[in-house]
Tab-separated table of C-alpha atoms in Angstrom:
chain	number	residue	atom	x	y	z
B	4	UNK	CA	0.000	0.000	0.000
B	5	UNK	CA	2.822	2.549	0.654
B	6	UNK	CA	4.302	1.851	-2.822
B	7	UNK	CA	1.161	2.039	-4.502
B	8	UNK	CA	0.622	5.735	-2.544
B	9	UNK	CA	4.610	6.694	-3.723
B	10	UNK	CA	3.466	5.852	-7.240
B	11	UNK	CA	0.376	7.604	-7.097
B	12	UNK	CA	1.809	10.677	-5.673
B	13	UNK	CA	4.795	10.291	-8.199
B	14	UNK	CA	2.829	9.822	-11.465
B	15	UNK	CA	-0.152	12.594	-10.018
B	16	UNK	CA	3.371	15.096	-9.401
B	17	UNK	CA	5.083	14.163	-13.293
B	18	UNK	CA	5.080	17.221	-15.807
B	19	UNK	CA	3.276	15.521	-18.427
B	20	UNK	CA	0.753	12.712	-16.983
B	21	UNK	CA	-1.397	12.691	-20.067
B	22	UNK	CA	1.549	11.657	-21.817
B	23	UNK	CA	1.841	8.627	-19.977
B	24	UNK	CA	-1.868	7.666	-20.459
B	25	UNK	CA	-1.877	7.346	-23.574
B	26	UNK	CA	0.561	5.568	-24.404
B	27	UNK	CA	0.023	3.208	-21.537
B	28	UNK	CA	3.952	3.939	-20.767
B	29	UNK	CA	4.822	2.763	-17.108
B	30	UNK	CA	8.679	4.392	-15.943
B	31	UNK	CA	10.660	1.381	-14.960
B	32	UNK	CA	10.769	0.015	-11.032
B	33	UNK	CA	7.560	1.303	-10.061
B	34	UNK	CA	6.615	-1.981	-9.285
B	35	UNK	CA	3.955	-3.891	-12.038
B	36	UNK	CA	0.525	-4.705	-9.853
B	37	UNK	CA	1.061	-0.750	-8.220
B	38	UNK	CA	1.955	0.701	-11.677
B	39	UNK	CA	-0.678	-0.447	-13.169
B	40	UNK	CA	-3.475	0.600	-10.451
B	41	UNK	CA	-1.829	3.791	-10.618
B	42	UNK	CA	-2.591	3.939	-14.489
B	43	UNK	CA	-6.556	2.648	-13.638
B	44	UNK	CA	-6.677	5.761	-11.379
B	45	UNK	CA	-4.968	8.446	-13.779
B	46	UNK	CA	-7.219	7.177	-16.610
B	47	UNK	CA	-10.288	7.089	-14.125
B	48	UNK	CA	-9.561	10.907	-13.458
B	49	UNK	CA	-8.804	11.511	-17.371
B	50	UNK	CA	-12.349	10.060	-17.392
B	51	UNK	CA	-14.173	11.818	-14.896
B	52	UNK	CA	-12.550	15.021	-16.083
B	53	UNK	CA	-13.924	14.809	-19.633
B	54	UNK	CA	-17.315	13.528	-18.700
B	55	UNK	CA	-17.556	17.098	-16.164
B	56	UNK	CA	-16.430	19.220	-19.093
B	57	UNK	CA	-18.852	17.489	-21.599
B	58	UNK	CA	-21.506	18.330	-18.997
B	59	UNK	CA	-20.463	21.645	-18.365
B	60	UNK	CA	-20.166	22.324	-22.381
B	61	UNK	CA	-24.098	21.148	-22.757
B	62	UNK	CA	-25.651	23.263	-19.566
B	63	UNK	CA	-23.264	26.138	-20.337
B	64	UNK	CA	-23.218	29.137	-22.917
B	65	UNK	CA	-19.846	28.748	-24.604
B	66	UNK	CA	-19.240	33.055	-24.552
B	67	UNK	CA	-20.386	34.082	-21.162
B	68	UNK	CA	-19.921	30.627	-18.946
B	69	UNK	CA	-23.604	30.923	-17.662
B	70	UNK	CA	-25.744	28.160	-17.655
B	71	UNK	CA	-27.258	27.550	-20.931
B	72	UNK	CA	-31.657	27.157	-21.833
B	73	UNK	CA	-31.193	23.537	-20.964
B	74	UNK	CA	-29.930	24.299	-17.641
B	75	UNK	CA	-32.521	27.126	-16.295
B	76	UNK	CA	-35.208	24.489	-17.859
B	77	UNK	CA	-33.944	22.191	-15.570
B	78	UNK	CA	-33.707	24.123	-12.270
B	79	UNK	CA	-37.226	25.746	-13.599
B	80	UNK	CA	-38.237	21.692	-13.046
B	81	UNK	CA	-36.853	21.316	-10.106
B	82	UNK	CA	-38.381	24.244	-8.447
B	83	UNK	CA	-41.438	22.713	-9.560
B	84	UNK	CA	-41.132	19.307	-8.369
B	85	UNK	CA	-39.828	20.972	-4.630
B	86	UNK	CA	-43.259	22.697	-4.597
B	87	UNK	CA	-42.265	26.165	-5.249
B	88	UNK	CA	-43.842	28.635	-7.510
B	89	UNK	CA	-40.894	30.385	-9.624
B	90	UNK	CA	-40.940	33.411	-11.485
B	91	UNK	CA	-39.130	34.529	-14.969
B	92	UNK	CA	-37.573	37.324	-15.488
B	93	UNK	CA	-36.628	38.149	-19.543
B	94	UNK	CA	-33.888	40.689	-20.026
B	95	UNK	CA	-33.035	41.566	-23.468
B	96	UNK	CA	-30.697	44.266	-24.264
B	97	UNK	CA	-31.788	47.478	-25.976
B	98	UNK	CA	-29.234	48.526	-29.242
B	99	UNK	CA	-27.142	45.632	-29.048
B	100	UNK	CA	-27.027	45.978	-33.297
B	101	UNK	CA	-25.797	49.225	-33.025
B	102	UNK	CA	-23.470	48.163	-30.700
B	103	UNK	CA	-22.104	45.565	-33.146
B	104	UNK	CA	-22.401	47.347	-36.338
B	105	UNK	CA	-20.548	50.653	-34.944
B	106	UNK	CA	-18.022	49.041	-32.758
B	107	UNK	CA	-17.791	45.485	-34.742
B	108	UNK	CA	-18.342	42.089	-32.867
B	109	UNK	CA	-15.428	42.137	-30.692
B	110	UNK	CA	-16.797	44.471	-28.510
B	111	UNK	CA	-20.246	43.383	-28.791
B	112	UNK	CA	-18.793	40.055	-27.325
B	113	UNK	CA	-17.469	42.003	-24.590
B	114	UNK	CA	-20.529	43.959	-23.535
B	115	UNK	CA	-22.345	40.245	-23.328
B	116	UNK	CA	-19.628	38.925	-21.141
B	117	UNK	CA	-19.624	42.121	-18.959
B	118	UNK	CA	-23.302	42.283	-18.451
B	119	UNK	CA	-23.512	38.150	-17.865
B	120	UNK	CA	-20.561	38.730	-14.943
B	121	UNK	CA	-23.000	41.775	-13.648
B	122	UNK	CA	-26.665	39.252	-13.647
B	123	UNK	CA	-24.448	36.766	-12.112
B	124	UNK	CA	-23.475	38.903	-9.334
B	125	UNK	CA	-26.613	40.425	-8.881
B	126	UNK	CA	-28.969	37.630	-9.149
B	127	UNK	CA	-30.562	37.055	-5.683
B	128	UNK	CA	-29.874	33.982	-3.923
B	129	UNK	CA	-31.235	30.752	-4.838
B	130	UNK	CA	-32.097	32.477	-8.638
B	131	UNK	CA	-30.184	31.030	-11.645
B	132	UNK	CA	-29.486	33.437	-14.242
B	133	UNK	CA	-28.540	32.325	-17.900
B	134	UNK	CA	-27.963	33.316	-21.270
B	135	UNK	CA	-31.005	31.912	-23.604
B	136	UNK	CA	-28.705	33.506	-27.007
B	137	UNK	CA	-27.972	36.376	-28.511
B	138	UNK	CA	-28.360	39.610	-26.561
B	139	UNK	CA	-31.164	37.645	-24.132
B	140	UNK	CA	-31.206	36.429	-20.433
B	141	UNK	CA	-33.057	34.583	-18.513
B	142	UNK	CA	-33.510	34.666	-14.679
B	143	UNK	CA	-35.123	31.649	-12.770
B	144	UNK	CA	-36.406	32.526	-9.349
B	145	UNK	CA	-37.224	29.103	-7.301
B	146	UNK	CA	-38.924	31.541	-5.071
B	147	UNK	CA	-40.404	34.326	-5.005
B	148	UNK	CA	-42.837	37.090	-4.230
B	149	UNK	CA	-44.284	39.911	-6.762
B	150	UNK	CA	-42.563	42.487	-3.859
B	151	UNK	CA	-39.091	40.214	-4.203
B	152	UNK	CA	-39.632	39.897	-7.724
B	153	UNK	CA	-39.408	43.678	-8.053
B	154	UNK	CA	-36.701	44.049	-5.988
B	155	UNK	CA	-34.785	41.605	-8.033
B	156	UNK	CA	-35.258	43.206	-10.962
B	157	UNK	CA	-34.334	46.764	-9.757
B	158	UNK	CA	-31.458	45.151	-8.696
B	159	UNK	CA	-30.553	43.873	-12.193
B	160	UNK	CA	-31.340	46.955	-13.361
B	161	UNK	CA	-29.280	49.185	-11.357
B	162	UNK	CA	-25.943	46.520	-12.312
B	163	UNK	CA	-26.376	47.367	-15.761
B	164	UNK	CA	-27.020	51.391	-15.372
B	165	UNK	CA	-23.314	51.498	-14.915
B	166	UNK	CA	-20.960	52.650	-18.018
B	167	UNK	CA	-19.077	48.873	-19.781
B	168	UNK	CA	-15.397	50.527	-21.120
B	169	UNK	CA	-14.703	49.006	-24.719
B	170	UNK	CA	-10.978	50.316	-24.078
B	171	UNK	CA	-9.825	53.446	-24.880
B	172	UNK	CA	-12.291	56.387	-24.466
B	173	UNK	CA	-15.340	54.181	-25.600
B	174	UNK	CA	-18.136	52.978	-23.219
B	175	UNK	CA	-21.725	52.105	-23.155
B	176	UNK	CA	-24.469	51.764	-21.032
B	177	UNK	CA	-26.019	48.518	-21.648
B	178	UNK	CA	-30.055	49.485	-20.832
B	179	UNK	CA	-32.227	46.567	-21.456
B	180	UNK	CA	-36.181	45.734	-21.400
B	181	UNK	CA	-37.715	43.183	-18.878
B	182	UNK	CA	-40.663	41.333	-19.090
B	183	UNK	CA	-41.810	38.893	-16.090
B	184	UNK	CA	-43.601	36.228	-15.645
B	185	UNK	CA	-44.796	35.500	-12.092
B	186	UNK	CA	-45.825	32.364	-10.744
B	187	UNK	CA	-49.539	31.081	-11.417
B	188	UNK	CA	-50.136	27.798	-10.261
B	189	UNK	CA	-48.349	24.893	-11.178
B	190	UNK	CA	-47.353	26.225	-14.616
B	191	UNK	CA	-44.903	24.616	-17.148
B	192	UNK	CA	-41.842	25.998	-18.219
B	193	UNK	CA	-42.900	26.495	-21.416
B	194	UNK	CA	-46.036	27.886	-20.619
B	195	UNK	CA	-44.202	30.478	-18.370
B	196	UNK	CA	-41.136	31.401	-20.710
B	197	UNK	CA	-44.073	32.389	-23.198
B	198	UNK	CA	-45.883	34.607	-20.850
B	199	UNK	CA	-42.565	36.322	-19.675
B	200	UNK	CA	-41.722	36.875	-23.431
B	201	UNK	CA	-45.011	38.465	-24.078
B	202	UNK	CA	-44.142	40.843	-21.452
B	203	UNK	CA	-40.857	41.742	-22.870
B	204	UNK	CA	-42.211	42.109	-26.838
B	205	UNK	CA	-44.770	44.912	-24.848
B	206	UNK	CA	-41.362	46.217	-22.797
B	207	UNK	CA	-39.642	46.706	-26.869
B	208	UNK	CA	-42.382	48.492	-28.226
B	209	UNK	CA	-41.917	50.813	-26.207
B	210	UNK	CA	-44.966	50.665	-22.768
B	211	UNK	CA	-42.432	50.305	-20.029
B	212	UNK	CA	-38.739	48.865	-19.492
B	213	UNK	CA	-40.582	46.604	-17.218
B	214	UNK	CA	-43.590	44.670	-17.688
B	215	UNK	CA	-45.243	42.375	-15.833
B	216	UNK	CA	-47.107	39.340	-17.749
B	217	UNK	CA	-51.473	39.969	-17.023
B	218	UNK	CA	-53.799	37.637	-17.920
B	219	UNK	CA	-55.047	38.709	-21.355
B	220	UNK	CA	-51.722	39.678	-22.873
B	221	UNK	CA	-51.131	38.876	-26.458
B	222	UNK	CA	-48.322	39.072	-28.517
B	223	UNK	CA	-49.470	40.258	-32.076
């Protein structure tokens, strides 16, 4: 047992481990039934490793790092089956064309990954905040209140009100509209995602920054 923890320790500490994986290549007088449950482990971590950042590429936006629609479906459903009553919140950002046709892609790549590290930070405990594409975001709130809700959403707000540098003497203001879709019952998530995005097509054309999904709302 105390070789088989010097090998381990030896083979974890070399430069180049992969190396040694894959060609199966075992450094002479490490001992044959300890080198070669050394090499199970290394190739169980190589393993392991792989299958987390497979996972993490599927639930995660490749630009930003937040999780991805699949993801905040998923906590959406969990919420759900724990017997709470989550709310939506839909931010998409207002001018992001502009923003790529006068300062070119690069920076509007860096306004998205500035305003996903701002959500992130802002986004109210227990809330999961993702990018759904494009310039749009999606918050999940497992629970919540209309009074929270609004809270939550000033707080959003008030992250983005301040100026995103492009470098040099450029920076923007990325203002966005909101629509919201509070909890009704035990509604589905797709069911809900369409009621929050009704709110924010009435939030673009131009009735508030912020709307809250009513009953009777219709998107034209």
């Amino acid at each position: 047992m105390k070789e088989l923890c010097r090998v381990t320790r030896r083979l974890r500490d070399e430069a180049e481990p992969e190396t040694a994986m894959a060609g199966h290549a075992i450094r002479p007088g490490l001992g044959g039934l300890a080198a070669g449950v050394a090499l199970m482990w290394l190739n169980g971590r190589r393993v392991r490793n792989e299958l987390l950042r497979t996972r993490f590429a599927a639930e995660h936006d490749s630009l930003t790092g937040l999780p991805n629609r699949s993801a905040l479906r998923r906590r959406y459903d969990m919420a759900l089956r724990a017997g709470h009553r989550p709310s939506l919140i839909l931010l998409d950002l207002d001018g992001f064309k502009m923003i790529n046709d006068t300062y070119g892609h690069d920076a509007g790549d860096a306004v998205l990954e500035a305003v996903s590290r701002r959500l992130d930070a802002s986004c109210p405990a227990g809330g999961l905040v993702g990018r759904l594409g494009g310039d749009e975001f999606l918050v999940v709130l497992p629970q919540s209140s209309p009074g929270g809700t609004a809270d939550s959403v000033q707080a959003l707000l008030d992250c983005l009100a301040r100026p995103i540098a492009l470098g040099g003497e450029v920076s923007l203001v990325a203002a966005a509209s909101i629509g919201i879709a509070l909890p009704d019952g035990a509604i589905t998530w797709s069911s809900q995602l369409k009621r929050a995005d009704i709110a924010l097509y009435r939030a673009k054309s131009g009735f508030s920054s912020v709307v809250f999904f009513r009953a009777g709302m219709q998107q034209p």
